[in-house]
Amino acid sequence: MNKILVFDFRLLILAMSMATILFASAPAHAMSGRQVYEKVHEVRIKSLNRQTEFAMTLFDKGGGTRSRAAVEYCRKTGPEAYKVLVVFKTPPDLKDVGFLVHARTFTDRDLWAYFPEFKRIRRIPTNSQDDSFFGSDFSYDDFGGPPNLDEYSFTILREEVQDGRPCYVVEVTPKVRRKWNRYVAWVAKDLFIHLKIEYFKDQEPYRAGTFTDVRIVDDIPTPFKMRMENVKTGHKTELTIESLRYHTSFPDELFTQRSLERAGK
Amino acid sequence: MNYSQSKSPFGIILVLALLSGAMALPVQAADSVAIAGRLKLSGEYGLDRQSVEDGPSLSARLMLDGRQAAWQIHTWVEGGWDGTVDEQQQDQTTIKRFDKVYQANTPYLDFKEFYVDQELTGIDCRIGVQRFAWGRLDEYPINDLFNPWDYRQFIVKPMEERKIGVPAVAIGTSRQDWTYQLVWVPWFVPYRLPEPGNRWSMTPTITAGPDSRAMEVQPREPDLPTRTVENSSIGFRIQQLGEIEWAFNLFHGFDPRPVFKTTALTVAESRTGLVIDPGYVPSFQRITAVGLDAATVLGSFSLRTEAAYTINRAFNVRQEFWGYPAVPALGTTSLNSIVIESATLDYGIAADYQPLEDILLTIQAQQTLILDRPDSLFERAIETLLWANLKTDWLNQKIETSLNLAYNPEHGANMTKAGISYVFTDSWKADINALLLHGPPQSIFGRYAMNDQIGLEVIYQW
């Protein structure tokens, strides 16, 4: 009987020691990784009624650059549904080239492109969430996290300060097939937006980006400067927001093929 | 060139009318005015020494858009020096006309588009010189019938540059997933053809005269259909968006495809030698076309298809049946009737596939069924055109390569176009391209079989 009691006592000490070690190595966070990304999605959904003018510079490995400037109109049409019209203003060969997106959810969207010289609207497949954001090094995930949270697992690795802001450093791993195996994102604890992101493909760094010049516009936090590099190719994109308005209420007619042909005018 | 010059002031009246419309839009007070332009220097080197050589061309494009509230004015003007014009055949006018088939202007000024647009209560009304793009296929869209083509440098020019703007009234509206467009082209505008002897001429060339004197071949400008409501063209398109986007097209008007009718071969003496009227003029045929087109996305493929049933389409019989004598004699020789009419069924399908971000592959197959084909026709009862285009961007889109292949299996005719462009800056770009054509003389590509060439273009855009 005593033997049993002695054994139980030792077991209890062992369990307590292990628990102490575990707690010490995995600090308690106020939120889980999944909850962090639920908040990221909330911010994304809040920002869906907007007008943005942006400029993009694409850098190749040899230092060559190409520039684009465009205006984007966005309208929220459902819980995760939205419509977007993007019209390029420069360079000259892209002027008035437009893209129209009708998204039923963050994962399911239709895309059309319009080329004014040809006067033709062309439907474009968008079955991949890894599609580039209008020819840049950005993908849609970079701005608002993965599309369907149930298809990803989230682990908070640590907390860290990035650009003077405390961040959750979250590892995001897809359960579905993506171009990458995982990414690590620095999510601002007070704003729930990405400040830094690093993608890995076959355990090798694949893409890396930063989101800076964060401003609060109409109560919505927004990075005005974004930079993304394809580590494999050395190709980089810098995206700068030149003007931004939230809480817009564009009519549905702005997001039609006729409007696409008229460059949104 | 001494073609019969039409004295119709139609072109001038149209320009003045549109300019008046433009003046009505107070540009100074416009919400926005945008100007864009392009300068292009181009030249070709013919690989076949027997082919006709073209000189270099310099062209400028100016596009101006002014908007105020619901009003918009849009102008697309092109002009410059056309190196394909033979100095001996040069026209005296500068502005490209809307009432002539043979136009050899250099320098030239061409109003590709010039219209005023107003949108009121969801109805969009556009009046002026316009280009349309109905249907879904590339290169030879079946339902795209409003704009005739300029066949000068046919095949070399991209389709959007071949299209001639037509004066038209277009009314369009959208209701949820439905879009409706009604187009009326009140006056007939003919296609433009290169003169016989031009590098891209598509008609038989008379090479031998009755004697060894110098010959000048002067085709006759055709009489155009009178400008009446009965001779206007009209079309209606209704389109629905959805998983499968589809559209119904109805067109009633003049066929934009070139067909000729014979008059009489005339050989006359002049001070410098012989003047030959080859005895054929363009014939303008009214057709009715009922068509459908559709597009959808299937996995990684974007699929496009269209079809049209056309009543009253005209064809020319094989050139050996035109009745040309082996050696033309002085005087007038009557020629045979060369036009036959048949209903046709055209259909085609195309797929775009983007295996990688910078690669786009397009493949397209289309067929024409000639439903009442006589044996005298060069075209078979089924004519097929297979077409593929591979476009690749390299080095941050600094370099663009394209390979374009077309094949007409019924006649073994084919075309290979390959090009490489280098983008120096966002404004400057240079392009080298090669064009190879092969096939029997009357086939779609074989008629230009001597025109294999290497081309160079330098483009500045702003």
PDB file of C-alpha atoms in Angstrom, chain A:
ATOM      1  CA  MET A   1       0.000   0.000   0.000  1.00  0.00           C
ATOM      2  CA  ASN A   2       2.777   2.360   1.007  1.00  0.00           C
ATOM      3  CA  LYS A   3       4.652   1.345  -2.083  1.00  0.00           C
ATOM      4  CA  ILE A   4       1.733   2.356  -4.170  1.00  0.00           C
ATOM      5  CA  LEU A   5       1.446   5.670  -2.336  1.00  0.00           C
ATOM      6  CA  VAL A   6       5.142   6.351  -2.857  1.00  0.00           C
ATOM      7  CA  PHE A   7       4.819   5.517  -6.564  1.00  0.00           C
ATOM      8  CA  ASP A   8       1.798   7.821  -6.918  1.00  0.00           C
ATOM      9  CA  PHE A   9       3.633  10.645  -5.239  1.00  0.00           C
ATOM     10  CA  ARG A  10       6.572  10.273  -7.609  1.00  0.00           C
ATOM     11  CA  LEU A  11       4.233  10.192 -10.585  1.00  0.00           C
ATOM     12  CA  LEU A  12       2.581  13.400  -9.423  1.00  0.00           C
ATOM     13  CA  ILE A  13       5.971  15.131  -9.081  1.00  0.00           C
ATOM     14  CA  LEU A  14       6.936  13.925 -12.580  1.00  0.00           C
ATOM     15  CA  ALA A  15       3.672  15.186 -14.063  1.00  0.00           C
ATOM     16  CA  MET A  16       4.014  18.562 -12.367  1.00  0.00           C
ATOM     17  CA  SER A  17       7.619  18.883 -13.565  1.00  0.00           C
ATOM     18  CA  MET A  18       6.649  18.085 -17.143  1.00  0.00           C
ATOM     19  CA  ALA A  19       3.760  20.536 -17.013  1.00  0.00           C
ATOM     20  CA  THR A  20       6.106  23.227 -15.691  1.00  0.00           C
ATOM     21  CA  ILE A  21       8.551  22.567 -18.539  1.00  0.00           C
ATOM     22  CA  LEU A  22       5.750  22.594 -21.116  1.00  0.00           C
ATOM     23  CA  PHE A  23       4.237  25.843 -19.881  1.00  0.00           C
ATOM     24  CA  ALA A  24       7.686  27.410 -19.767  1.00  0.00           C
ATOM     25  CA  SER A  25       8.439  26.409 -23.406  1.00  0.00           C
ATOM     26  CA  ALA A  26       4.992  27.279 -24.829  1.00  0.00           C
ATOM     27  CA  PRO A  27       3.939  30.602 -23.387  1.00  0.00           C
ATOM     28  CA  ALA A  28       0.227  31.203 -23.025  1.00  0.00           C
ATOM     29  CA  HIS A  29      -1.172  33.603 -25.656  1.00  0.00           C
ATOM     30  CA  ALA A  30      -4.319  35.632 -25.315  1.00  0.00           C
ATOM     31  CA  MET A  31      -5.532  34.182 -28.604  1.00  0.00           C
ATOM     32  CA  SER A  32      -5.050  31.074 -30.676  1.00  0.00           C
ATOM     33  CA  GLY A  33      -3.555  31.263 -34.174  1.00  0.00           C
ATOM     34  CA  ARG A  34      -6.971  30.596 -35.648  1.00  0.00           C
ATOM     35  CA  GLN A  35      -8.515  33.422 -33.629  1.00  0.00           C
ATOM     36  CA  VAL A  36      -5.799  35.774 -34.842  1.00  0.00           C
ATOM     37  CA  TYR A  37      -6.755  35.013 -38.427  1.00  0.00           C
ATOM     38  CA  GLU A  38     -10.459  35.336 -37.694  1.00  0.00           C
ATOM     39  CA  LYS A  39      -9.615  38.903 -36.646  1.00  0.00           C
ATOM     40  CA  VAL A  40      -7.520  39.381 -39.801  1.00  0.00           C
ATOM     41  CA  HIS A  41     -10.557  38.330 -41.825  1.00  0.00           C
ATOM     42  CA  GLU A  42     -12.749  40.779 -39.918  1.00  0.00           C
ATOM     43  CA  VAL A  43     -10.437  43.625 -40.891  1.00  0.00           C
ATOM     44  CA  ARG A  44     -10.433  42.416 -44.500  1.00  0.00           C
ATOM     45  CA  ILE A  45     -14.224  42.275 -44.583  1.00  0.00           C
ATOM     46  CA  LYS A  46     -14.457  45.768 -43.057  1.00  0.00           C
ATOM     47  CA  SER A  47     -12.236  47.119 -45.833  1.00  0.00           C
ATOM     48  CA  LEU A  48     -14.242  45.768 -48.756  1.00  0.00           C
ATOM     49  CA  ASN A  49     -16.051  49.016 -49.594  1.00  0.00           C
ATOM     50  CA  ARG A  50     -13.242  51.183 -50.899  1.00  0.00           C
ATOM     51  CA  GLN A  51     -11.565  53.092 -53.708  1.00  0.00           C
ATOM     52  CA  THR A  52      -7.805  52.818 -53.994  1.00  0.00           C
ATOM     53  CA  GLU A  53      -5.311  54.380 -56.346  1.00  0.00           C
ATOM     54  CA  PHE A  54      -2.026  52.543 -56.314  1.00  0.00           C
ATOM     55  CA  ALA A  55       1.314  52.421 -58.082  1.00  0.00           C
ATOM     56  CA  MET A  56       3.378  49.287 -58.555  1.00  0.00           C
ATOM     57  CA  THR A  57       7.021  49.015 -59.499  1.00  0.00           C
ATOM     58  CA  LEU A  58       8.323  45.666 -60.641  1.00  0.00           C
ATOM     59  CA  PHE A  59      12.078  45.092 -60.275  1.00  0.00           C
ATOM     60  CA  ASP A  60      13.938  42.324 -62.029  1.00  0.00           C
ATOM     61  CA  LYS A  61      17.138  40.722 -60.806  1.00  0.00           C
ATOM     62  CA  GLY A  62      19.265  42.878 -63.088  1.00  0.00           C
ATOM     63  CA  GLY A  63      17.817  46.122 -61.707  1.00  0.00           C
ATOM     64  CA  GLY A  64      15.410  46.759 -64.583  1.00  0.00           C
ATOM     65  CA  THR A  65      12.081  48.261 -63.561  1.00  0.00           C
ATOM     66  CA  ARG A  66       8.568  48.471 -64.956  1.00  0.00           C
ATOM     67  CA  SER A  67       5.846  50.645 -63.485  1.00  0.00           C
ATOM     68  CA  ARG A  68       2.087  50.409 -63.342  1.00  0.00           C
ATOM     69  CA  ALA A  69      -0.547  52.683 -61.851  1.00  0.00           C
ATOM     70  CA  ALA A  70      -4.162  51.707 -61.408  1.00  0.00           C
ATOM     71  CA  VAL A  71      -7.379  52.577 -59.675  1.00  0.00           C
ATOM     72  CA  GLU A  72      -9.385  49.922 -57.847  1.00  0.00           C
ATOM     73  CA  TYR A  73     -13.077  50.123 -56.959  1.00  0.00           C
ATOM     74  CA  CYS A  74     -14.406  47.541 -54.519  1.00  0.00           C
ATOM     75  CA  ARG A  75     -17.906  46.806 -53.244  1.00  0.00           C
ATOM     76  CA  LYS A  76     -18.947  44.321 -50.566  1.00  0.00           C
ATOM     77  CA  THR A  77     -21.866  42.227 -51.748  1.00  0.00           C
ATOM     78  CA  GLY A  78     -22.160  39.569 -49.032  1.00  0.00           C
ATOM     79  CA  PRO A  79     -20.473  38.279 -45.863  1.00  0.00           C
ATOM     80  CA  GLU A  80     -17.330  37.345 -47.816  1.00  0.00           C
ATOM     81  CA  ALA A  81     -18.572  38.327 -51.260  1.00  0.00           C
ATOM     82  CA  TYR A  82     -17.315  41.344 -53.160  1.00  0.00           C
ATOM     83  CA  LYS A  83     -16.893  42.851 -56.603  1.00  0.00           C
ATOM     84  CA  VAL A  84     -13.763  44.615 -57.787  1.00  0.00           C
ATOM     85  CA  LEU A  85     -12.992  46.705 -60.849  1.00  0.00           C
ATOM     86  CA  VAL A  86      -9.334  47.540 -61.503  1.00  0.00           C
ATOM     87  CA  VAL A  87      -8.422  49.900 -64.338  1.00  0.00           C
ATOM     88  CA  PHE A  88      -4.805  50.587 -65.285  1.00  0.00           C
ATOM     89  CA  LYS A  89      -3.800  54.189 -65.950  1.00  0.00           C
ATOM     90  CA  THR A  90      -0.176  53.585 -66.960  1.00  0.00           C
ATOM     91  CA  PRO A  91       2.041  52.427 -68.659  1.00  0.00           C
ATOM     92  CA  PRO A  92       0.768  53.503 -72.096  1.00  0.00           C
ATOM     93  CA  ASP A  93       0.384  49.945 -73.387  1.00  0.00           C
ATOM     94  CA  LEU A  94      -1.833  49.055 -70.407  1.00  0.00           C
ATOM     95  CA  LYS A  95      -3.896  52.246 -70.273  1.00  0.00           C
ATOM     96  CA  ASP A  96      -7.585  51.425 -69.706  1.00  0.00           C
ATOM     97  CA  VAL A  97      -6.870  47.703 -69.556  1.00  0.00           C
ATOM     98  CA  GLY A  98      -9.278  46.538 -66.901  1.00  0.00           C
ATOM     99  CA  PHE A  99     -10.032  43.586 -64.675  1.00  0.00           C
ATOM    100  CA  LEU A 100     -13.386  42.735 -63.178  1.00  0.00           C
ATOM    101  CA  VAL A 101     -13.699  40.336 -60.254  1.00  0.00           C
ATOM    102  CA  HIS A 102     -16.961  38.889 -58.955  1.00  0.00           C
ATOM    103  CA  ALA A 103     -16.098  36.981 -55.764  1.00  0.00           C
ATOM    104  CA  ARG A 104     -18.739  34.834 -54.096  1.00  0.00           C
ATOM    105  CA  THR A 105     -16.311  34.050 -51.251  1.00  0.00           C
ATOM    106  CA  PHE A 106     -12.617  34.675 -50.648  1.00  0.00           C
ATOM    107  CA  THR A 107     -11.937  31.382 -52.478  1.00  0.00           C
ATOM    108  CA  ASP A 108     -14.498  31.415 -55.278  1.00  0.00           C
ATOM    109  CA  ARG A 109     -14.316  34.200 -57.835  1.00  0.00           C
ATOM    110  CA  ASP A 110     -14.805  34.942 -61.522  1.00  0.00           C
ATOM    111  CA  LEU A 111     -12.370  37.172 -63.375  1.00  0.00           C
ATOM    112  CA  TRP A 112     -12.658  39.032 -66.669  1.00  0.00           C
ATOM    113  CA  ALA A 113     -10.038  41.121 -68.436  1.00  0.00           C
ATOM    114  CA  TYR A 114     -10.695  43.845 -71.004  1.00  0.00           C
ATOM    115  CA  PHE A 115      -8.201  44.987 -73.628  1.00  0.00           C
ATOM    116  CA  PRO A 116      -9.321  48.282 -75.215  1.00  0.00           C
ATOM    117  CA  GLU A 117      -7.367  47.900 -78.466  1.00  0.00           C
ATOM    118  CA  PHE A 118      -9.083  44.596 -79.167  1.00  0.00           C
ATOM    119  CA  LYS A 119     -12.376  45.790 -77.682  1.00  0.00           C
ATOM    120  CA  ARG A 120     -12.714  42.321 -76.221  1.00  0.00           C
ATOM    121  CA  ILE A 121     -13.536  41.020 -72.777  1.00  0.00           C
ATOM    122  CA  ARG A 122     -11.828  37.742 -72.004  1.00  0.00           C
ATOM    123  CA  ARG A 123     -12.825  35.407 -69.180  1.00  0.00           C
ATOM    124  CA  ILE A 124      -9.763  34.243 -67.227  1.00  0.00           C
ATOM    125  CA  PRO A 125      -9.499  31.075 -65.130  1.00  0.00           C
ATOM    126  CA  THR A 126      -8.895  31.812 -61.449  1.00  0.00           C
ATOM    127  CA  ASN A 127      -8.931  28.346 -60.010  1.00  0.00           C
ATOM    128  CA  SER A 128      -5.704  28.919 -58.169  1.00  0.00           C
ATOM    129  CA  GLN A 129      -5.562  30.963 -54.973  1.00  0.00           C
ATOM    130  CA  ASP A 130      -1.885  31.401 -55.815  1.00  0.00           C
ATOM    131  CA  ASP A 131      -2.716  33.611 -58.798  1.00  0.00           C
ATOM    132  CA  SER A 132      -0.533  36.662 -58.832  1.00  0.00           C
ATOM    133  CA  PHE A 133      -2.098  40.024 -58.024  1.00  0.00           C
ATOM    134  CA  PHE A 134      -2.200  41.637 -61.503  1.00  0.00           C
ATOM    135  CA  GLY A 135       1.218  40.452 -62.642  1.00  0.00           C
ATOM    136  CA  SER A 136       3.049  41.422 -59.455  1.00  0.00           C
ATOM    137  CA  ASP A 137       4.875  39.288 -56.863  1.00  0.00           C
ATOM    138  CA  PHE A 138       1.892  39.629 -54.517  1.00  0.00           C
ATOM    139  CA  SER A 139      -0.833  37.036 -54.157  1.00  0.00           C
ATOM    140  CA  TYR A 140      -4.279  37.549 -52.687  1.00  0.00           C
ATOM    141  CA  ASP A 141      -3.236  35.855 -49.390  1.00  0.00           C
ATOM    142  CA  ASP A 142      -0.703  38.587 -48.724  1.00  0.00           C
ATOM    143  CA  PHE A 143      -3.385  41.191 -48.085  1.00  0.00           C
ATOM    144  CA  GLY A 144      -5.932  39.326 -46.049  1.00  0.00           C
ATOM    145  CA  GLY A 145      -4.706  35.916 -44.969  1.00  0.00           C
ATOM    146  CA  PRO A 146      -5.718  32.521 -46.324  1.00  0.00           C
ATOM    147  CA  PRO A 147      -9.181  32.387 -47.897  1.00  0.00           C
ATOM    148  CA  ASN A 148     -10.941  29.555 -46.055  1.00  0.00           C
ATOM    149  CA  LEU A 149      -9.661  29.227 -42.497  1.00  0.00           C
ATOM    150  CA  ASP A 150     -10.942  25.639 -42.130  1.00  0.00           C
ATOM    151  CA  GLU A 151      -8.464  24.517 -44.770  1.00  0.00           C
ATOM    152  CA  TYR A 152      -5.424  25.782 -42.842  1.00  0.00           C
ATOM    153  CA  SER A 153      -3.828  25.178 -39.446  1.00  0.00           C
ATOM    154  CA  PHE A 154      -2.432  28.037 -37.404  1.00  0.00           C
ATOM    155  CA  THR A 155       0.272  27.965 -34.756  1.00  0.00           C
ATOM    156  CA  ILE A 156       1.500  30.971 -32.850  1.00  0.00           C
ATOM    157  CA  LEU A 157       5.269  30.527 -32.779  1.00  0.00           C
ATOM    158  CA  ARG A 158       6.116  33.512 -30.611  1.00  0.00           C
ATOM    159  CA  GLU A 159       5.417  37.169 -30.044  1.00  0.00           C
ATOM    160  CA  GLU A 160       7.795  39.713 -31.468  1.00  0.00           C
ATOM    161  CA  VAL A 161       8.031  43.409 -32.156  1.00  0.00           C
ATOM    162  CA  GLN A 162       8.005  44.358 -35.833  1.00  0.00           C
ATOM    163  CA  ASP A 163       8.307  48.000 -36.896  1.00  0.00           C
ATOM    164  CA  GLY A 164       7.689  49.038 -33.298  1.00  0.00           C
ATOM    165  CA  ARG A 165       4.451  47.069 -33.034  1.00  0.00           C
ATOM    166  CA  PRO A 166       3.977  43.906 -30.969  1.00  0.00           C
ATOM    167  CA  CYS A 167       3.070  41.044 -33.256  1.00  0.00           C
ATOM    168  CA  TYR A 168       1.911  37.475 -33.174  1.00  0.00           C
ATOM    169  CA  VAL A 169       4.266  35.415 -35.265  1.00  0.00           C
ATOM    170  CA  VAL A 170       1.913  32.840 -36.752  1.00  0.00           C
ATOM    171  CA  GLU A 171       2.767  29.810 -38.819  1.00  0.00           C
ATOM    172  CA  VAL A 172       0.087  29.013 -41.369  1.00  0.00           C
ATOM    173  CA  THR A 173       0.081  25.542 -42.915  1.00  0.00           C
ATOM    174  CA  PRO A 174      -2.338  24.552 -45.659  1.00  0.00           C
ATOM    175  CA  LYS A 175      -4.294  21.317 -45.557  1.00  0.00           C
ATOM    176  CA  VAL A 176      -5.046  21.871 -49.242  1.00  0.00           C
ATOM    177  CA  ARG A 177      -2.628  21.976 -52.175  1.00  0.00           C
ATOM    178  CA  ARG A 178      -0.921  25.333 -52.486  1.00  0.00           C
ATOM    179  CA  LYS A 179       2.174  26.578 -54.287  1.00  0.00           C
ATOM    180  CA  TRP A 180       3.926  26.787 -50.895  1.00  0.00           C
ATOM    181  CA  ASN A 181       4.146  24.483 -47.835  1.00  0.00           C
ATOM    182  CA  ARG A 182       3.747  27.082 -45.112  1.00  0.00           C
ATOM    183  CA  TYR A 183       4.171  30.711 -44.293  1.00  0.00           C
ATOM    184  CA  VAL A 184       5.113  32.657 -41.222  1.00  0.00           C
ATOM    185  CA  ALA A 185       3.344  35.967 -40.747  1.00  0.00           C
ATOM    186  CA  TRP A 186       3.896  38.809 -38.326  1.00  0.00           C
ATOM    187  CA  VAL A 187       0.372  39.968 -37.433  1.00  0.00           C
ATOM    188  CA  ALA A 188       0.109  43.248 -35.498  1.00  0.00           C
ATOM    189  CA  LYS A 189      -1.594  42.454 -32.158  1.00  0.00           C
ATOM    190  CA  ASP A 190      -3.507  45.711 -32.037  1.00  0.00           C
ATOM    191  CA  LEU A 191      -4.449  46.039 -35.723  1.00  0.00           C
ATOM    192  CA  PHE A 192      -4.700  42.449 -37.062  1.00  0.00           C
ATOM    193  CA  ILE A 193      -2.930  43.130 -40.319  1.00  0.00           C
ATOM    194  CA  HIS A 194       0.215  41.595 -41.766  1.00  0.00           C
ATOM    195  CA  LEU A 195       3.432  43.541 -41.165  1.00  0.00           C
ATOM    196  CA  LYS A 196       5.764  40.897 -42.522  1.00  0.00           C
ATOM    197  CA  ILE A 197       5.367  37.549 -44.236  1.00  0.00           C
ATOM    198  CA  GLU A 198       7.734  34.763 -45.269  1.00  0.00           C
ATOM    199  CA  TYR A 199       6.643  31.891 -47.482  1.00  0.00           C
ATOM    200  CA  PHE A 200       8.403  28.529 -47.607  1.00  0.00           C
ATOM    201  CA  LYS A 201       8.325  25.999 -50.404  1.00  0.00           C
ATOM    202  CA  ASP A 202       9.911  22.603 -49.721  1.00  0.00           C
ATOM    203  CA  GLN A 203      11.403  24.093 -46.542  1.00  0.00           C
ATOM    204  CA  GLU A 204      13.269  26.718 -48.604  1.00  0.00           C
ATOM    205  CA  PRO A 205      12.375  30.419 -48.408  1.00  0.00           C
ATOM    206  CA  TYR A 206      10.164  31.219 -51.394  1.00  0.00           C
ATOM    207  CA  ARG A 207       8.690  34.729 -51.067  1.00  0.00           C
ATOM    208  CA  ALA A 208       9.150  37.393 -48.431  1.00  0.00           C
ATOM    209  CA  GLY A 209       7.452  40.733 -47.944  1.00  0.00           C
ATOM    210  CA  THR A 210       6.942  43.673 -45.635  1.00  0.00           C
ATOM    211  CA  PHE A 211       3.953  45.960 -45.079  1.00  0.00           C
ATOM    212  CA  THR A 212       4.893  49.400 -43.788  1.00  0.00           C
ATOM    213  CA  ASP A 213       3.652  52.974 -43.456  1.00  0.00           C
ATOM    214  CA  VAL A 214       0.573  51.754 -41.597  1.00  0.00           C
ATOM    215  CA  ARG A 215      -2.154  54.369 -41.342  1.00  0.00           C
ATOM    216  CA  ILE A 216      -5.605  54.247 -39.812  1.00  0.00           C
ATOM    217  CA  VAL A 217      -8.067  55.388 -42.451  1.00  0.00           C
ATOM    218  CA  ASP A 218     -11.720  55.607 -41.431  1.00  0.00           C
ATOM    219  CA  ASP A 219     -10.957  53.304 -38.500  1.00  0.00           C
ATOM    220  CA  ILE A 220      -9.394  50.658 -40.725  1.00  0.00           C
ATOM    221  CA  PRO A 221      -5.650  49.945 -40.438  1.00  0.00           C
ATOM    222  CA  THR A 222      -3.923  49.932 -43.836  1.00  0.00           C
ATOM    223  CA  PRO A 223      -0.290  49.591 -44.868  1.00  0.00           C
ATOM    224  CA  PHE A 224       0.429  52.169 -47.562  1.00  0.00           C
ATOM    225  CA  LYS A 225       3.727  50.630 -48.688  1.00  0.00           C
ATOM    226  CA  MET A 226       4.142  46.970 -49.469  1.00  0.00           C
ATOM    227  CA  ARG A 227       7.125  45.135 -50.810  1.00  0.00           C
ATOM    228  CA  MET A 228       7.265  41.507 -51.887  1.00  0.00           C
ATOM    229  CA  GLU A 229      10.266  39.583 -53.198  1.00  0.00           C
ATOM    230  CA  ASN A 230      10.405  36.248 -54.901  1.00  0.00           C
ATOM    231  CA  VAL A 231      13.501  34.911 -53.180  1.00  0.00           C
ATOM    232  CA  LYS A 232      14.035  32.241 -55.830  1.00  0.00           C
ATOM    233  CA  THR A 233      14.068  34.606 -58.834  1.00  0.00           C
ATOM    234  CA  GLY A 234      15.137  37.875 -57.226  1.00  0.00           C
ATOM    235  CA  HIS A 235      12.064  39.557 -58.715  1.00  0.00           C
ATOM    236  CA  LYS A 236      10.509  42.241 -56.489  1.00  0.00           C
ATOM    237  CA  THR A 237       7.354  44.335 -56.423  1.00  0.00           C
ATOM    238  CA  GLU A 238       6.771  47.547 -54.510  1.00  0.00           C
ATOM    239  CA  LEU A 239       3.171  48.649 -54.155  1.00  0.00           C
ATOM    240  CA  THR A 240       2.347  52.119 -52.873  1.00  0.00           C
ATOM    241  CA  ILE A 241      -1.157  53.316 -52.128  1.00  0.00           C
ATOM    242  CA  GLU A 242      -1.512  56.843 -53.448  1.00  0.00           C
ATOM    243  CA  SER A 243      -5.034  57.519 -52.299  1.00  0.00           C
ATOM    244  CA  LEU A 244      -7.615  55.548 -50.401  1.00  0.00           C
ATOM    245  CA  ARG A 245     -11.242  55.968 -49.379  1.00  0.00           C
ATOM    246  CA  TYR A 246     -13.201  53.475 -47.283  1.00  0.00           C
ATOM    247  CA  HIS A 247     -16.935  53.117 -46.676  1.00  0.00           C
ATOM    248  CA  THR A 248     -17.666  53.899 -50.323  1.00  0.00           C
ATOM    249  CA  SER A 249     -20.983  52.787 -51.773  1.00  0.00           C
ATOM    250  CA  PHE A 250     -20.437  52.271 -55.479  1.00  0.00           C
ATOM    251  CA  PRO A 251     -23.490  51.198 -57.476  1.00  0.00           C
ATOM    252  CA  ASP A 252     -23.670  47.648 -58.774  1.00  0.00           C
ATOM    253  CA  GLU A 253     -23.575  49.028 -62.344  1.00  0.00           C
ATOM    254  CA  LEU A 254     -19.900  49.915 -61.811  1.00  0.00           C
ATOM    255  CA  PHE A 255     -19.062  46.231 -61.656  1.00  0.00           C
ATOM    256  CA  THR A 256     -20.510  45.134 -64.993  1.00  0.00           C
ATOM    257  CA  GLN A 257     -18.840  44.206 -68.273  1.00  0.00           C
ATOM    258  CA  ARG A 258     -20.155  47.425 -69.820  1.00  0.00           C
ATOM    259  CA  SER A 259     -18.454  49.399 -67.090  1.00  0.00           C
ATOM    260  CA  LEU A 260     -15.265  47.381 -67.630  1.00  0.00           C
ATOM    261  CA  GLU A 261     -15.347  48.419 -71.305  1.00  0.00           C
ATOM    262  CA  ARG A 262     -15.758  52.049 -70.285  1.00  0.00           C
ATOM    263  CA  ALA A 263     -12.855  51.925 -67.811  1.00  0.00           C
ATOM    264  CA  GLY A 264     -15.286  52.411 -64.961  1.00  0.00           C
ATOM    265  CA  LYS A 265     -16.507  55.751 -66.285  1.00  0.00           C
TER     266      LYS A 265
END
